[in-house]
XYZ file of C-alpha atoms in Angstrom:
627
model
C 10.277 -9.787 -12.301
C 9.643 -9.701 -8.544
C 9.075 -6.095 -7.572
C 8.779 -2.412 -8.401
C 5.452 -2.678 -10.205
C 1.952 -3.101 -8.818
C 1.012 -4.850 -12.066
C -2.177 -2.936 -12.946
C -3.383 0.108 -14.829
C -6.752 1.835 -14.531
C -8.602 2.600 -17.758
C -11.100 5.452 -17.204
C -13.579 6.163 -19.994
C -15.351 9.403 -19.136
C -17.760 9.154 -22.081
C -19.232 5.865 -20.865
C -18.550 6.542 -17.178
C -16.717 3.248 -16.727
C -13.502 2.293 -14.929
C -11.733 -1.000 -15.702
C -8.513 -2.636 -14.559
C -5.890 -3.762 -17.061
C -2.706 -5.724 -16.567
C 0.546 -3.859 -16.999
C 2.393 -4.791 -20.229
C 4.706 -7.792 -20.052
C 8.290 -7.807 -18.873
C 9.772 -7.379 -22.357
C 7.899 -4.092 -22.847
C 8.668 -2.905 -19.303
C 12.385 -3.556 -19.695
C 12.287 -1.606 -22.960
C 10.460 1.439 -21.557
C 10.811 0.893 -17.748
C 7.881 3.121 -16.655
C 6.842 6.706 -16.020
C 7.817 8.731 -19.128
C 8.839 5.749 -21.252
C 5.717 3.689 -20.664
C 3.445 6.735 -21.006
C 4.977 7.573 -24.395
C 4.601 3.947 -25.514
C 0.872 4.019 -24.699
C 0.415 7.476 -26.271
C 2.061 6.341 -29.517
C 0.055 3.154 -29.631
C -3.370 4.619 -28.848
C -3.493 8.144 -30.290
C -3.347 8.425 -34.095
C -2.046 11.645 -35.665
C -5.451 12.880 -36.796
C -6.677 13.181 -33.177
C -6.579 16.694 -31.704
C -5.677 17.720 -28.138
C -9.267 18.237 -26.937
C -10.855 15.359 -28.878
C -12.435 12.627 -26.723
C -10.177 10.085 -28.471
C -7.096 11.737 -26.984
C -5.553 10.081 -23.939
C -4.478 11.699 -20.687
C -1.984 9.336 -19.072
C -0.788 9.432 -15.464
C 2.138 7.062 -14.966
C 4.520 6.174 -12.142
C 7.834 4.346 -12.348
C 9.144 1.209 -10.675
C 11.023 3.233 -8.046
C 8.067 5.477 -7.218
C 7.054 4.826 -3.595
C 10.192 2.819 -2.760
C 13.034 3.771 -0.374
C 15.029 5.200 -3.302
C 15.782 8.901 -2.690
C 13.120 11.346 -3.879
C 10.954 8.486 -5.158
C 7.911 10.688 -5.687
C 7.948 11.267 -9.438
C 5.042 10.660 -11.801
C 4.450 11.878 -15.341
C 1.371 13.172 -17.134
C 1.363 12.657 -20.911
C -0.971 13.549 -23.760
C -0.968 15.510 -26.999
C 0.730 18.817 -26.252
C -2.004 21.455 -25.937
C 0.478 24.325 -26.272
C 2.511 22.795 -29.160
C -0.083 20.492 -30.809
C 2.293 18.742 -33.196
C 4.255 17.284 -30.260
C 3.679 15.124 -27.228
C 3.082 16.898 -23.953
C 4.878 15.406 -20.944
C 4.845 17.008 -17.529
C 6.401 15.760 -14.312
C 5.265 16.260 -10.758
C 6.253 15.093 -7.298
C 4.813 15.415 -3.801
C 2.878 12.333 -2.624
C 0.446 11.662 -5.459
C 2.555 9.136 -7.385
C 3.530 7.117 -4.310
C -0.070 7.057 -3.075
C -1.338 5.881 -6.481
C 0.968 2.881 -6.259
C -0.070 2.239 -2.642
C -3.661 2.217 -3.935
C -2.595 -0.711 -6.155
C -1.971 0.893 -9.562
C 1.038 1.901 -11.669
C -0.905 4.313 -13.822
C -4.199 5.709 -15.081
C -5.221 6.079 -18.734
C -8.083 8.547 -19.185
C -10.103 8.724 -22.413
C -13.430 10.203 -23.521
C -15.180 13.308 -22.212
C -17.596 13.554 -19.320
C -20.961 15.261 -19.837
C -20.633 17.117 -16.530
C -17.652 17.893 -14.257
C -16.339 14.868 -12.358
C -13.459 13.787 -10.201
C -11.854 10.370 -9.819
C -11.382 8.764 -6.406
C -8.826 5.917 -6.350
C -8.276 4.081 -3.098
C -7.163 0.645 -1.945
C -7.801 -1.187 -5.201
C -11.033 0.646 -6.011
C -11.919 3.575 -8.245
C -15.028 5.726 -8.540
C -16.094 8.561 -10.854
C -17.881 11.145 -8.687
C -19.704 14.396 -9.525
C -17.737 17.640 -9.294
C -20.304 20.297 -10.254
C -19.881 21.981 -6.871
C -16.102 22.296 -7.159
C -15.947 23.342 -10.827
C -14.722 26.943 -10.806
C -12.686 26.545 -7.623
C -8.948 27.145 -7.559
C -6.478 24.267 -7.090
C -6.056 24.769 -3.348
C -9.784 25.036 -2.713
C -10.368 21.960 -4.858
C -7.823 19.905 -2.902
C -9.420 20.870 0.411
C -12.974 20.166 -0.797
C -12.091 16.825 -2.365
C -10.241 15.701 0.762
C -13.251 16.669 2.845
C -15.541 14.729 0.504
C -13.534 11.482 0.494
C -12.256 11.593 4.063
C -9.811 14.262 5.083
C -6.352 13.104 6.067
C -2.667 13.273 5.222
C -2.903 9.913 3.434
C -4.992 11.445 0.605
C -3.270 13.246 -2.267
C -5.174 15.303 -4.851
C -4.124 16.363 -8.363
C -6.441 19.104 -9.640
C -6.918 21.797 -12.230
C -7.917 25.400 -11.652
C -9.914 27.863 -13.734
C -7.171 28.020 -16.400
C -7.567 24.306 -17.085
C -11.360 24.437 -17.014
C -11.291 27.113 -19.705
C -8.580 25.369 -21.721
C -6.059 28.211 -21.603
C -2.554 27.935 -23.027
C -0.201 26.933 -20.205
C -2.849 25.351 -17.963
C -1.270 23.046 -15.403
C -2.231 20.304 -12.962
C -1.320 20.883 -9.311
C -1.024 18.307 -6.532
C -0.295 18.660 -2.817
C -0.371 22.484 -3.119
C 3.387 22.626 -3.794
C 3.811 20.606 -6.977
C 2.734 21.048 -10.569
C 2.669 19.077 -13.811
C 3.189 22.340 -15.632
C 4.403 21.768 -19.180
C 2.447 20.966 -22.319
C -0.913 22.359 -21.156
C -1.937 19.119 -19.452
C -4.412 21.081 -17.328
C -6.247 22.119 -20.502
C -6.506 18.483 -21.629
C -7.923 17.593 -18.227
C -10.358 20.499 -18.468
C -11.507 19.450 -21.930
C -12.399 16.058 -20.470
C -14.269 17.785 -17.614
C -12.084 15.986 -15.115
C -11.567 18.362 -12.198
C -9.359 16.221 -9.977
C -7.974 12.779 -9.174
C -7.666 11.852 -5.482
C -5.560 8.847 -4.496
C -4.947 6.949 -1.276
C -3.678 3.538 -0.313
C -1.878 1.412 2.232
C -0.198 -1.232 0.104
C 3.562 -1.501 0.092
C 5.549 -1.469 -3.150
C 7.149 -4.898 -3.603
C 10.951 -5.146 -3.957
C 12.966 -8.110 -5.217
C 15.883 -7.483 -2.854
C 14.887 -4.991 -0.106
C 18.255 -5.171 1.660
C 20.136 -4.291 -1.537
C 17.696 -1.441 -2.258
C 18.424 0.040 1.176
C 22.163 -0.415 0.703
C 22.154 1.419 -2.646
C 19.807 4.066 -1.269
C 22.161 4.911 1.597
C 25.089 5.533 -0.775
C 22.844 7.476 -3.184
C 21.479 9.770 -0.474
C 24.979 10.478 0.832
C 26.204 11.286 -2.668
C 23.517 13.964 -3.137
C 25.460 16.051 -0.590
C 28.937 14.823 -1.528
C 29.346 17.298 -4.401
C 27.859 20.561 -5.650
C 24.768 18.860 -7.012
C 21.534 20.652 -7.810
C 19.833 18.764 -4.992
C 22.351 20.211 -2.546
C 21.836 23.704 -3.957
C 18.071 23.486 -3.591
C 17.974 21.583 -0.310
C 15.839 22.604 2.634
C 13.974 25.343 0.783
C 17.079 26.814 -0.826
C 15.421 30.043 -1.976
C 18.397 32.238 -1.052
C 20.943 29.964 -2.741
C 18.895 29.733 -5.959
C 18.433 33.453 -6.354
C 21.983 34.216 -5.316
C 23.144 31.924 -8.091
C 20.924 33.194 -10.889
C 21.682 36.779 -9.965
C 25.427 36.220 -10.069
C 25.292 34.407 -13.441
C 23.052 36.864 -15.338
C 20.382 34.151 -15.719
C 17.520 36.005 -14.024
C 14.644 36.315 -16.517
C 13.446 39.865 -15.865
C 11.433 42.450 -17.750
C 10.771 40.198 -20.743
C 14.533 39.519 -21.007
C 15.155 43.163 -21.862
C 17.391 44.131 -18.889
C 19.702 41.468 -17.344
C 21.200 43.977 -14.910
C 17.752 44.601 -13.419
C 17.727 40.940 -12.475
C 20.649 41.400 -10.106
C 18.550 43.762 -7.994
C 15.538 41.444 -8.100
C 17.673 38.479 -6.955
C 19.306 40.355 -4.107
C 15.899 41.650 -2.924
C 14.590 38.088 -2.555
C 17.775 36.837 -0.924
C 17.680 39.596 1.688
C 13.930 39.391 2.338
C 13.983 35.624 2.781
C 16.337 36.071 5.729
C 13.447 37.773 7.550
C 10.606 35.463 6.456
C 9.415 32.224 8.027
C 10.544 29.679 5.404
C 9.478 26.080 6.122
C 10.944 23.385 3.853
C 8.346 20.924 2.503
C 9.509 17.436 1.527
C 8.083 15.072 -1.069
C 7.677 11.357 -0.483
C 11.031 9.835 0.487
C 12.948 13.029 -0.283
C 16.109 14.135 1.566
C 16.254 17.435 -0.366
C 13.006 19.279 0.473
C 13.313 21.915 -2.249
C 9.726 23.108 -1.882
C 8.761 25.523 0.823
C 5.965 27.260 2.643
C 6.676 30.929 3.230
C 5.071 33.311 5.680
C 5.930 36.782 4.418
C 6.683 38.920 7.471
C 7.817 42.169 5.819
C 6.668 44.610 3.153
C 3.275 45.252 1.545
C 2.354 41.542 1.469
C 3.094 40.991 5.179
C 0.932 38.163 6.517
C 0.631 36.367 3.161
C 1.433 32.649 3.155
C 2.692 31.169 -0.134
C 3.361 27.525 -0.976
C 5.990 27.143 -3.680
C 8.003 24.512 -5.465
C 11.796 24.592 -5.734
C 13.785 25.882 -8.678
C 12.823 29.519 -8.989
C 11.557 29.609 -12.597
C 7.944 29.957 -11.553
C 8.622 33.110 -9.553
C 10.488 34.672 -12.470
C 7.576 33.983 -14.811
C 4.992 35.306 -12.354
C 6.819 38.432 -11.262
C 10.295 39.207 -12.588
C 9.213 39.002 -16.233
C 6.758 41.881 -15.622
C 9.198 43.932 -13.577
C 7.890 43.319 -10.046
C 10.690 44.117 -7.590
C 9.013 43.619 -4.225
C 9.921 40.068 -3.136
C 6.754 39.472 -1.134
C 4.605 40.463 -4.083
C 6.686 38.146 -6.278
C 5.867 35.132 -4.102
C 2.228 36.157 -3.766
C 1.881 36.322 -7.559
C 3.582 32.926 -7.909
C 1.164 31.364 -5.474
C -1.724 32.956 -7.356
C -0.635 31.394 -10.665
C -0.560 27.964 -9.009
C -4.029 28.465 -7.515
C -5.416 29.518 -10.881
C -3.769 26.467 -12.445
C -1.566 28.547 -14.728
C 2.056 27.732 -15.627
C 3.793 31.002 -14.846
C 6.416 30.422 -17.540
C 3.748 30.279 -20.252
C 1.483 32.937 -18.732
C 4.451 35.113 -17.766
C 5.805 35.198 -21.336
C 2.402 36.392 -22.574
C 2.051 39.000 -19.828
C 5.596 40.295 -20.180
C 5.114 40.722 -23.959
C 2.115 42.949 -23.233
C 4.043 44.931 -20.592
C 6.990 45.634 -22.878
C 4.718 46.603 -25.777
C 2.876 49.003 -23.455
C 6.155 50.508 -22.184
C 7.288 51.027 -25.787
C 4.014 52.646 -26.776
C 3.125 49.935 -29.268
C -0.124 49.301 -27.369
C -2.051 51.704 -25.126
C -4.862 51.715 -22.557
C -7.294 51.637 -25.451
C -5.905 48.211 -26.397
C -5.668 46.816 -22.871
C -9.150 47.694 -21.689
C -7.861 50.507 -19.496
C -5.101 48.542 -17.776
C -1.826 50.399 -17.218
C 0.781 47.771 -17.992
C 3.825 49.509 -16.580
C 6.697 47.429 -15.262
C 5.952 46.323 -11.714
C 2.170 46.820 -11.779
C 1.118 43.600 -10.047
C -2.538 44.564 -9.673
C -2.863 44.975 -13.434
C -1.293 41.543 -13.914
C -3.872 39.934 -11.659
C -6.709 41.514 -13.605
C -5.131 40.525 -16.894
C -4.640 36.920 -15.761
C -8.331 36.668 -14.971
C -9.205 38.261 -18.326
C -7.055 35.604 -20.024
C -8.861 32.839 -18.157
C -12.247 34.280 -19.170
C -10.964 34.945 -22.722
C -12.285 38.445 -22.278
C -11.122 41.632 -24.018
C -7.363 42.037 -24.260
C -7.001 38.830 -22.213
C -8.421 36.851 -25.130
C -5.557 38.073 -27.316
C -3.016 36.689 -24.814
C -4.819 33.462 -23.894
C -3.189 31.230 -26.537
C 0.433 31.967 -25.810
C 3.053 34.618 -26.578
C 3.610 33.817 -30.257
C -0.082 33.899 -31.165
C -0.546 37.011 -29.016
C 2.244 38.820 -30.880
C 0.793 37.799 -34.250
C -2.666 39.003 -33.253
C -1.313 42.355 -32.078
C 0.759 42.647 -35.261
C 3.259 45.301 -36.272
C 6.522 45.079 -34.315
C 5.047 42.865 -31.596
C 6.624 39.546 -32.785
C 10.044 41.142 -32.346
C 9.499 41.276 -28.582
C 7.836 37.926 -27.927
C 9.716 35.350 -25.826
C 8.915 31.802 -26.921
C 10.198 28.525 -28.310
C 7.787 26.740 -30.665
C 5.139 29.284 -29.768
C 5.069 28.765 -26.010
C 6.923 29.998 -22.954
C 9.884 27.914 -21.890
C 11.458 27.050 -18.518
C 12.537 30.482 -17.366
C 15.575 31.612 -16.419
C 17.355 33.623 -19.131
C 19.359 30.974 -20.980
C 21.174 33.285 -23.373
C 24.377 33.131 -21.271
C 24.372 29.277 -21.321
C 23.975 27.904 -24.809
C 23.829 24.180 -23.946
C 20.738 24.830 -21.804
C 19.180 26.959 -24.531
C 19.889 24.325 -27.180
C 18.386 21.698 -24.894
C 15.170 23.712 -24.613
C 15.098 24.123 -28.411
C 15.414 20.422 -29.268
C 13.392 19.001 -26.369
C 10.978 16.377 -27.662
C 7.895 17.576 -25.786
C 8.088 21.293 -26.437
C 10.524 23.526 -24.547
C 11.227 21.887 -21.208
C 13.981 20.478 -19.013
C 15.215 17.509 -21.002
C 18.876 18.299 -21.726
C 20.606 20.663 -19.279
C 24.105 20.460 -20.767
C 26.964 21.395 -18.459
C 27.280 25.173 -18.716
C 25.498 25.889 -15.425
C 23.944 24.499 -12.235
C 25.924 21.240 -12.035
C 28.827 19.457 -13.694
C 28.578 15.819 -14.802
C 31.970 14.144 -14.144
C 30.476 10.723 -14.823
C 29.613 11.851 -18.345
C 33.107 13.233 -18.913
C 32.427 16.828 -17.814
C 34.204 17.464 -14.477
C 34.084 21.235 -14.996
C 31.568 23.732 -16.354
C 32.061 24.484 -20.023
C 32.114 28.068 -21.388
C 28.510 29.181 -21.786
C 28.652 31.237 -24.955
C 30.556 28.974 -27.329
C 28.995 26.508 -29.787
C 31.770 23.937 -29.668
C 30.724 20.663 -28.057
C 27.243 21.800 -27.090
C 25.295 19.293 -29.252
C 27.223 16.383 -27.721
C 26.594 17.733 -24.181
C 22.913 18.013 -24.987
C 22.691 14.493 -26.386
C 24.461 12.944 -23.377
C 22.560 14.854 -20.708
C 19.242 14.291 -22.540
C 19.787 10.538 -22.653
C 20.646 10.526 -18.955
C 17.701 12.733 -17.979
C 15.052 10.842 -20.001
C 16.223 7.484 -18.661
C 15.922 8.855 -15.140
C 12.448 10.182 -16.016
C 11.372 6.575 -16.531
C 12.272 5.516 -12.985
C 9.960 7.502 -10.742
C 12.660 9.488 -8.922
C 13.110 13.250 -8.961
C 15.786 14.700 -11.210
C 17.216 16.693 -8.318
C 18.334 13.391 -6.797
C 20.508 12.644 -9.851
C 21.560 15.945 -11.472
C 25.273 16.356 -10.752
C 25.167 13.562 -8.152
C 28.341 11.430 -8.196
C 27.841 7.896 -9.509
C 24.109 8.440 -10.147
C 24.543 6.748 -13.541
C 25.561 3.594 -11.632
C 23.395 3.911 -8.536
C 20.053 4.408 -10.348
C 20.432 1.205 -12.465
C 21.542 -0.664 -9.326
C 18.457 0.526 -7.469
C 16.236 -0.539 -10.385
C 17.910 -3.950 -10.600
C 17.477 -4.592 -6.863
C 13.877 -3.380 -6.866
C 12.578 -5.204 -9.940
C 14.933 -8.167 -10.006
C 16.732 -7.364 -13.263
C 20.154 -8.314 -11.917
C 21.884 -7.815 -15.262
C 20.468 -4.308 -15.916
C 23.422 -1.973 -16.611
C 24.135 1.716 -17.160
C 24.525 1.035 -20.877
C 21.019 -0.417 -21.058
C 19.753 2.535 -19.048
C 21.154 5.040 -21.527
C 19.610 3.090 -24.385
C 16.238 3.445 -22.623
C 16.803 7.210 -22.578
C 17.742 7.244 -26.253
C 14.707 5.121 -27.115
C 12.372 7.583 -25.370
C 13.959 10.553 -27.182
C 13.260 8.799 -30.487
C 9.731 7.808 -29.462
C 8.900 11.453 -28.736
C 10.366 12.418 -32.093
C 8.327 9.728 -33.856
C 5.133 10.991 -32.258
C 5.874 14.550 -33.414
C 6.867 13.524 -36.951
C 3.623 11.603 -37.356
C 1.787 14.792 -36.428
C 3.548 16.860 -39.069
C 6.592 18.227 -37.276
C 9.524 19.205 -39.517
C 13.099 20.299 -38.891
C 11.972 23.919 -39.388
C 9.914 23.680 -36.211
C 13.119 23.163 -34.202
C 14.205 26.630 -35.329
C 10.981 28.331 -34.271
C 12.717 30.490 -31.670
C 11.694 34.069 -30.973
C 13.979 36.952 -31.949
C 14.408 38.058 -28.326
C 16.050 34.744 -27.420
C 18.377 35.050 -30.405
C 19.451 38.600 -29.503
C 22.736 39.324 -27.800
C 21.899 40.422 -24.241
C 22.479 44.156 -23.688
C 24.277 43.542 -20.391
C 25.456 40.815 -18.054
C 27.897 37.944 -18.575
C 26.707 37.235 -22.134
C 26.667 40.892 -23.229
C 27.101 41.158 -27.007
C 27.036 37.368 -27.610
C 24.271 35.722 -29.602
C 23.586 32.054 -30.366
C 21.811 32.946 -33.600
C 24.748 32.568 -36.055
C 25.418 29.059 -34.709
C 22.000 27.652 -33.814
C 21.082 26.013 -37.128
C 24.364 24.134 -37.352
C 24.147 23.175 -33.657
C 20.723 21.616 -34.316
C 22.046 19.807 -37.408
C 25.014 18.451 -35.411
C 22.627 17.245 -32.726
C 20.640 15.417 -35.427
C 23.827 13.768 -36.726
C 24.829 12.621 -33.218
C 21.378 11.160 -32.692
C 21.496 9.165 -35.926
C 18.868 11.387 -37.568
C 18.891 12.919 -41.039
C 20.524 16.330 -40.682
C 18.119 17.949 -43.153
C 14.788 16.444 -42.043
C 15.434 15.574 -38.416
C 14.039 12.080 -39.009
C 15.650 9.049 -37.338
C 17.256 6.709 -39.830
C 15.983 3.171 -40.315
C 19.234 1.949 -38.772
C 18.681 4.028 -35.642
C 15.078 2.840 -35.309
C 16.076 -0.788 -35.813
C 18.887 -0.570 -33.240
C 16.435 0.793 -30.648
C 13.675 -1.695 -31.421
C 11.444 0.955 -33.000
C 11.598 -0.266 -36.597
C 7.820 -0.634 -36.847
C 7.524 3.185 -36.981
C 9.805 3.682 -40.020
C 7.120 3.672 -42.665
C 4.839 5.996 -40.681
C 7.523 8.703 -40.581
C 8.642 8.213 -44.171
C 12.086 6.631 -43.758
């Protein structure tokens, strides 16, 4: 093993206030789990027993890069944050982010950071050039994520070479859906990782370094990288769709395909108007693409809004579009400038807009239906489109004050607290908001969100929308509202996605990219020196990580019934749009069972068989999960 890894982890114990260096696991373990998601899940399984709760000091908060992070490989910016899932506590929480933080951590000399314990007072961690310090953060506790980044950079030496990952008030107050933001454009948003960080009183981690990432065969890495970068634009890949701040292309697409998540999923046709409003407005705005480390796509963007009531506002946003739908479309906001302003606000507060948006939109629909009134909301008029009321309600949620306290633990709990007909209108999977758009027209995506091993998230996109996968045997999109073949699509795309999540490259550099299933293993082999590493071994890494996430959840009490914890609204046939009158509900249980069978799991319990565990080198977990 000659490259790819820096060879060291940082162990940060906030209870004792100590930081120690540890060697990375040996080559046998690294080849089995590669890095990033795989290695983080290995450490989480090894170090966190099932009786530990999300906010207990014994819980771990793991920041991990991959062997390609910080290399010339395209979009080599990825890092993962892993812990117990705060929003779905019987599962692991794994959240990905990009920007510069992961690359700079490696340039500082470390592959990852394992945080344990709880500080007595707010602190931040400063990692630079082979050194690490725990520093006081009392003066920045209470600041939003952007303010925190600026203040920390000023404290440690302002400059472009410093990257900061921070929580906002939502994380400090341990609110459902709290995220970690870095570089003002990028978020580790899923699983409530910001709440875990807040429970540990860790406000931020700043990283900086000048060390190069070693590579076994630099010339071969550059050769593979050139082909890989060209292939991103050689087909209709997601990276091509999102490239150079592709806000107009994204919203044009979701509007045309009835996938815009608007008004709590109650009115798909409304989403067409919302989408066209953003597409038209963006033509007048100053949209500046913002690239991550080594990225040819630049899906993030900085927007100066030059028209409408929010004229003069500057918003910094990530690519993809889901965050804007959660922040604005789900509560019926039509003005495009206000939509981006609200999205930027969620990021500053440290709030995943998918999770927060599903709680807010529930309240708005209940208010519109007369199920709740001003007497319930503390005087707020929650009519569709009332952005000012949303801002006030967000802050009430963060303070756990009044009606905000009812919403602060996610849409399912909010609906149960309100009672009556409220659960009928909640939008959730396993109790939390999912990656918005409206997935009812594309059942492979919806199934992928349902069976994802870290709570609802992007693990298995299927091939109904966004990009085809010819290299997996899917040269064309498959019909969205049929059950046939969906479990196999989900299994294949999940194995591919989770293997790629171990590398340290962004998914947008591989999703729908021709020959990515060959190029990524070639890049790994040339970087690390594993000349015999193949695509087959890569897919087995992905399968191993899927099973490791399942093992973690089963140890914590997850059952097959939890995979069917899907809100009624998502099981309804949409009232309009391309999926009008078509519901996944009659097929979902059997689709999940078929997925279990394909994975080598018991179709009744969802538990991996002993044979499956043994084949993947996970046999030591069999007794713990009762097989």
